[in-house]
Short mmCIF file of C-alpha atoms in Angstrom, two decimals:
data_model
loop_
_atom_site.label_atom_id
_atom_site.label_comp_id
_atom_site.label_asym_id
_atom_site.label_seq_id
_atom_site.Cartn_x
_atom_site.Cartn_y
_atom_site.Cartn_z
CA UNK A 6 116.66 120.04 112.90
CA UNK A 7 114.28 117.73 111.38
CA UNK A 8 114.73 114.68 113.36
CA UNK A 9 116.51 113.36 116.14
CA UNK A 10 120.41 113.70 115.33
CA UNK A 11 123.61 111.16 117.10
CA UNK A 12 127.32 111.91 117.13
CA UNK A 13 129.12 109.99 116.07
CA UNK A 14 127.54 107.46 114.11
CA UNK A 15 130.45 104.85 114.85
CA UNK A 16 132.85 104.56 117.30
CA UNK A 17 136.08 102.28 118.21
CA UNK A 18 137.70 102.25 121.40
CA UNK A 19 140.07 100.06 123.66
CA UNK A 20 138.75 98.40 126.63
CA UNK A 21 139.14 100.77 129.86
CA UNK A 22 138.34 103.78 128.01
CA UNK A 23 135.84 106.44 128.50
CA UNK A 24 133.18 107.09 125.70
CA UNK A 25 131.03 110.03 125.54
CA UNK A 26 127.70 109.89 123.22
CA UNK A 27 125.93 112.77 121.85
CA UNK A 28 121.91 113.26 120.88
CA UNK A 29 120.12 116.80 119.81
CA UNK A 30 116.24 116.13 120.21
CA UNK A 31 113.77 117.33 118.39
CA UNK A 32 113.48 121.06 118.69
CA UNK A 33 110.61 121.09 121.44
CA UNK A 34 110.41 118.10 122.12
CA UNK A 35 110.18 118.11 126.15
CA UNK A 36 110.75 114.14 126.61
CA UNK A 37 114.22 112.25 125.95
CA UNK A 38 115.30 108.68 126.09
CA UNK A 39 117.97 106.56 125.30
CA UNK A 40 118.43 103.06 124.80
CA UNK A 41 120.89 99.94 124.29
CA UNK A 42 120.49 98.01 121.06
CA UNK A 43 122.91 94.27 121.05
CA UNK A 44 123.33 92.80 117.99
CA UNK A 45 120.36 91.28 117.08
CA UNK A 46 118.36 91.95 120.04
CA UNK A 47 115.48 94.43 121.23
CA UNK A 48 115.81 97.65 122.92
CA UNK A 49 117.17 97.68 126.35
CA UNK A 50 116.03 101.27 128.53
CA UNK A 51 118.21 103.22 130.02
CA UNK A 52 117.71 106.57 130.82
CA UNK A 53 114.89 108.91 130.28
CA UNK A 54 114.34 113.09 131.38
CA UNK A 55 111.54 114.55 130.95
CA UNK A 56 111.91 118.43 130.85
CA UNK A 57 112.99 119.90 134.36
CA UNK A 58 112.15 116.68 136.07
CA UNK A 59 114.95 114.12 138.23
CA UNK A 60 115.85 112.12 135.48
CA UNK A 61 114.41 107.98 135.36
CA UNK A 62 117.60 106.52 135.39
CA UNK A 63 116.56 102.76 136.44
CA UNK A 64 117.79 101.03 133.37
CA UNK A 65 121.55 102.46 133.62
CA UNK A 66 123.03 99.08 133.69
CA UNK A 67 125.83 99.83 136.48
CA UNK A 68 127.84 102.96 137.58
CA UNK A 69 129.59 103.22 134.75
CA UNK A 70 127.11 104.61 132.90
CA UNK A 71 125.97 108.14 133.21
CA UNK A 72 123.88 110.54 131.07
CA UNK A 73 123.59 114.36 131.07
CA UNK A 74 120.85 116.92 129.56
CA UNK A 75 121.07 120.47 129.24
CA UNK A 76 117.33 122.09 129.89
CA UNK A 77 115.05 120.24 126.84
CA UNK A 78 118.04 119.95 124.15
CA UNK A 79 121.23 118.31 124.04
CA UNK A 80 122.10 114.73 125.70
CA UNK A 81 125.33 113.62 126.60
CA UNK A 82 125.66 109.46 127.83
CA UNK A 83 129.01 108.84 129.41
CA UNK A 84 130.29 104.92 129.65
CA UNK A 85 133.39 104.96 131.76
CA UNK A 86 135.91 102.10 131.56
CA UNK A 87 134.61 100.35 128.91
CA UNK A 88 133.96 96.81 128.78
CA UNK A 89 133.83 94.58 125.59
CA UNK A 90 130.07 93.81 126.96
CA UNK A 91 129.25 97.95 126.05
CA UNK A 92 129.70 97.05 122.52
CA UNK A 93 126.36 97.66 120.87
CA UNK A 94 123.62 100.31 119.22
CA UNK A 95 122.70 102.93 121.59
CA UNK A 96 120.00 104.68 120.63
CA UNK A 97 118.10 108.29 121.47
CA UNK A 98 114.42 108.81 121.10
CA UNK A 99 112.98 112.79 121.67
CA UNK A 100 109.10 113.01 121.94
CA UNK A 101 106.60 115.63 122.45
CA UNK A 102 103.65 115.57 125.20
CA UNK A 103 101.67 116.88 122.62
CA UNK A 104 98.67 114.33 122.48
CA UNK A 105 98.36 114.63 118.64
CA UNK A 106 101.55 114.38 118.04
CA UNK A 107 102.80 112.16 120.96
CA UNK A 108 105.43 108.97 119.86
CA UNK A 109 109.61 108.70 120.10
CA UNK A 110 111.43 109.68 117.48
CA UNK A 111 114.48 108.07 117.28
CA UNK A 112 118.21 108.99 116.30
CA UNK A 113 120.10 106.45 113.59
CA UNK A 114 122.39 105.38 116.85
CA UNK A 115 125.92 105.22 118.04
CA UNK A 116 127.32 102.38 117.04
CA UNK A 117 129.65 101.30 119.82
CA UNK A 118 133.01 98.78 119.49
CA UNK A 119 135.22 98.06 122.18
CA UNK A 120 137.95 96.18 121.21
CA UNK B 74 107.90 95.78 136.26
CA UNK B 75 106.56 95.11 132.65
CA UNK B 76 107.72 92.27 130.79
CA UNK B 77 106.82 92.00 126.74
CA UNK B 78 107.36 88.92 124.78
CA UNK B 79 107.10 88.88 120.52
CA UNK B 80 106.28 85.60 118.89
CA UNK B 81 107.62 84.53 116.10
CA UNK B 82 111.13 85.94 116.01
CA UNK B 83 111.49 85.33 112.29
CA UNK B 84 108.59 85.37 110.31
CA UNK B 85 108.79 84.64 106.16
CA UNK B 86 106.06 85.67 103.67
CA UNK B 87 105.23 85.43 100.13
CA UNK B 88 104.62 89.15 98.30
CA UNK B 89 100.95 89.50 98.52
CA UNK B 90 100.30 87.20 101.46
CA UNK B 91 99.05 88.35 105.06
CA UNK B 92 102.12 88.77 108.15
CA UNK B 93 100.83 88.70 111.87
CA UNK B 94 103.29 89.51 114.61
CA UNK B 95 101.81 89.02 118.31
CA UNK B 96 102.54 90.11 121.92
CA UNK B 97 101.85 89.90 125.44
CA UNK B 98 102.69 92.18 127.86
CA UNK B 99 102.67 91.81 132.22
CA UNK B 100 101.36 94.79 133.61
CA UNK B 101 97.92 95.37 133.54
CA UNK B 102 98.02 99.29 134.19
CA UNK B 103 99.89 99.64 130.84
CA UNK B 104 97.96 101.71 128.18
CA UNK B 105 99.83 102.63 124.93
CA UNK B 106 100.69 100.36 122.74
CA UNK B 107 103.12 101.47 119.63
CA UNK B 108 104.79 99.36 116.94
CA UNK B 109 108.50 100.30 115.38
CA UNK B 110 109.83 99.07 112.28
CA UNK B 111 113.17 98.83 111.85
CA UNK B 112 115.64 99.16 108.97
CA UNK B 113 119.24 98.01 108.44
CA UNK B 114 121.19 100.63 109.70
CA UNK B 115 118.41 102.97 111.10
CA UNK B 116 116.66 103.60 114.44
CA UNK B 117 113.08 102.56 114.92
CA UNK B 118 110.14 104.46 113.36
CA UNK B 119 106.85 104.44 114.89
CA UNK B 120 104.25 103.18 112.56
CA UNK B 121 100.83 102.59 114.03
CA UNK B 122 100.05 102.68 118.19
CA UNK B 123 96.85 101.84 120.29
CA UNK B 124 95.37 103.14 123.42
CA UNK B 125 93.58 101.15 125.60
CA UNK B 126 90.75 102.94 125.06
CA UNK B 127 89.58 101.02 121.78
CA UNK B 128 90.26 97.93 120.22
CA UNK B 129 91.48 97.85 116.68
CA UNK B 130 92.98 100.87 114.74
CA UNK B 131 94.04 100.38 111.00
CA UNK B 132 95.76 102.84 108.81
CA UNK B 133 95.96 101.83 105.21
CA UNK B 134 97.91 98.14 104.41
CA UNK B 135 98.21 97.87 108.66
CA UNK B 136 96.10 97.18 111.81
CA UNK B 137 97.03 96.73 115.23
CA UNK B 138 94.45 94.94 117.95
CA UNK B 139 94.37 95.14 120.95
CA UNK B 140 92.70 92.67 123.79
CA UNK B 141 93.09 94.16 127.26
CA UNK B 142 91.43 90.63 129.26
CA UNK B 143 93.95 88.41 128.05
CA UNK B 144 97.13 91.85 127.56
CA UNK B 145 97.78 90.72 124.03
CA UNK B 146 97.98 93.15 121.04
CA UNK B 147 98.86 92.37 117.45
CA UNK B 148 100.08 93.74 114.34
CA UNK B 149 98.37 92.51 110.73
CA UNK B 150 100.18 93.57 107.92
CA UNK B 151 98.07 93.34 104.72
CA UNK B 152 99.30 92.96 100.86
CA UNK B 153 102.84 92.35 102.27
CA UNK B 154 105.53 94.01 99.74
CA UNK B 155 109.46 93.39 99.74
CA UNK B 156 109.89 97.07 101.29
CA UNK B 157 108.10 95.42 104.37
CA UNK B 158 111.43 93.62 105.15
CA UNK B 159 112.45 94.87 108.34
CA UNK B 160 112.51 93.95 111.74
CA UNK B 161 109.19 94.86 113.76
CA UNK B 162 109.18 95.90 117.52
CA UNK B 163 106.21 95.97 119.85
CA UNK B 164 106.12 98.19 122.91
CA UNK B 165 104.20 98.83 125.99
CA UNK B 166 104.02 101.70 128.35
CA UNK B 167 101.88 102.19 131.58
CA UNK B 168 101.49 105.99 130.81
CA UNK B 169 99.60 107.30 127.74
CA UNK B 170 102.35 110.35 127.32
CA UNK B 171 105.83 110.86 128.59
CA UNK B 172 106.93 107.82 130.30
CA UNK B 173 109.31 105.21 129.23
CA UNK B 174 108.12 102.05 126.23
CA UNK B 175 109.00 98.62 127.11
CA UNK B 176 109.71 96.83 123.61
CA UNK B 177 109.61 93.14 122.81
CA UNK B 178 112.83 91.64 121.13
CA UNK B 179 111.96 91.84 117.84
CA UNK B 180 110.37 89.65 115.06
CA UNK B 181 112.50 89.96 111.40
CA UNK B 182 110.41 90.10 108.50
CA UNK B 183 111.14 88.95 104.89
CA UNK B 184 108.32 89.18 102.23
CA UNK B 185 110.00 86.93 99.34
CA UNK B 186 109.27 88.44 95.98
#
């Protein structure tokens, strides 16, 4: 597609739950990332792959959180048990390597509730 | 590991007036330099970057600088319009390609009309 797509755009669940977020890159783009929005607040890292490489997963904020990616297209990140502290924007940025083309593109976000 | 901080967090112009937003990052070894703005309801788009190769880059109404000695880099926003409005993130990364941005928290922007 022509940009960086999220599923679903909003979602509600009960504390204790398990959510599962969705982002399809950029066709080609070899570089992935996603990140935590709160209201009113910057971007928080989380996770980013980079083609066939071990993933940087430093930012996952506990082991709750987990995040998949199948070769260079879709990513899948997994909060298990949700807490009412999950609730916020996450975001998913693709980018190429490409030096004249090189800078994230990013997804409109999953807007996360748990109530 | 890097640390950015964006001054002011809330920053109100008149139409046609000038709108600086500044930062500082940590880590010396960081060389890229982009700047998001963000709409109500949208994710980030990239609008102007810097590498630490040069010093000032401008495209059109904006211009980022960039100071290396004292790891401070701004964004000047010229002519300010109301479709400015929007919150503006910094970022810094210590590789030029493929590695993950560290973003300041965010200054919101309203150009009053």
């Amino acid at each position: 597609g022509a940009g960086v797509s999220q599923s679903p755009s909003n979602k509600v669940t009960e504390k204790g739950k398990d959510v599962e977020l969705r982002c399809d890159p950029i066709s080609g783009h070899t570089a992935l990332y996603w990140y935590r929005q709160r209201l009113g607040q910057g971007l928080e890292f989380l996770i980013y792959f980079q083609g066939n490489s071990a993933p940087d997963k430093s930012g996952l904020p506990s082991d709750r959180f987990s995040a998949e990616r199948t070769g260079e297209s879709v990513s899948t990140l997994t909060i298990q048990r949700t807490q009412q502290e999950d609730s916020a924007v996450y975001l998913c940025a693709s980018s190429s390597l490409d030096r004249a083309n090189y800078g994230y593109t990013f997804g409109s976000g999953t807007r996360l509730t748990v109530v | 590991g890097e640390n950015v901080e964006q001054h002011p967090s809330t920053l109100s112009v008149q139409e046609g007036d000038s709108a600086v937003i500044k930062c500082t990052y940590s880590d010396s070894a960081s060389n890229y330099f982009p700047w998001y703005k963000q709409e109500l309801g949208k994710g980030p788009q990239l609008i102007i970057d810097i590498r630490s190769n040069v010093g000032e880059k401008k495209d059109q109404r904006i211009a980022v600088t960039l100071n290396k000695t004292a790891k401070h880099f701004s964004l000047h926003i010229t002519e300010t319009q109301p479709e400015d409005s929007a919150v503006y993130f910094c970022a810094a990364s210590r590789a030029e390609y493929g590695n993950k941005l560290v973003f300041g928290a965010g200054t919101i922007l309203r150009v009053k009309s």
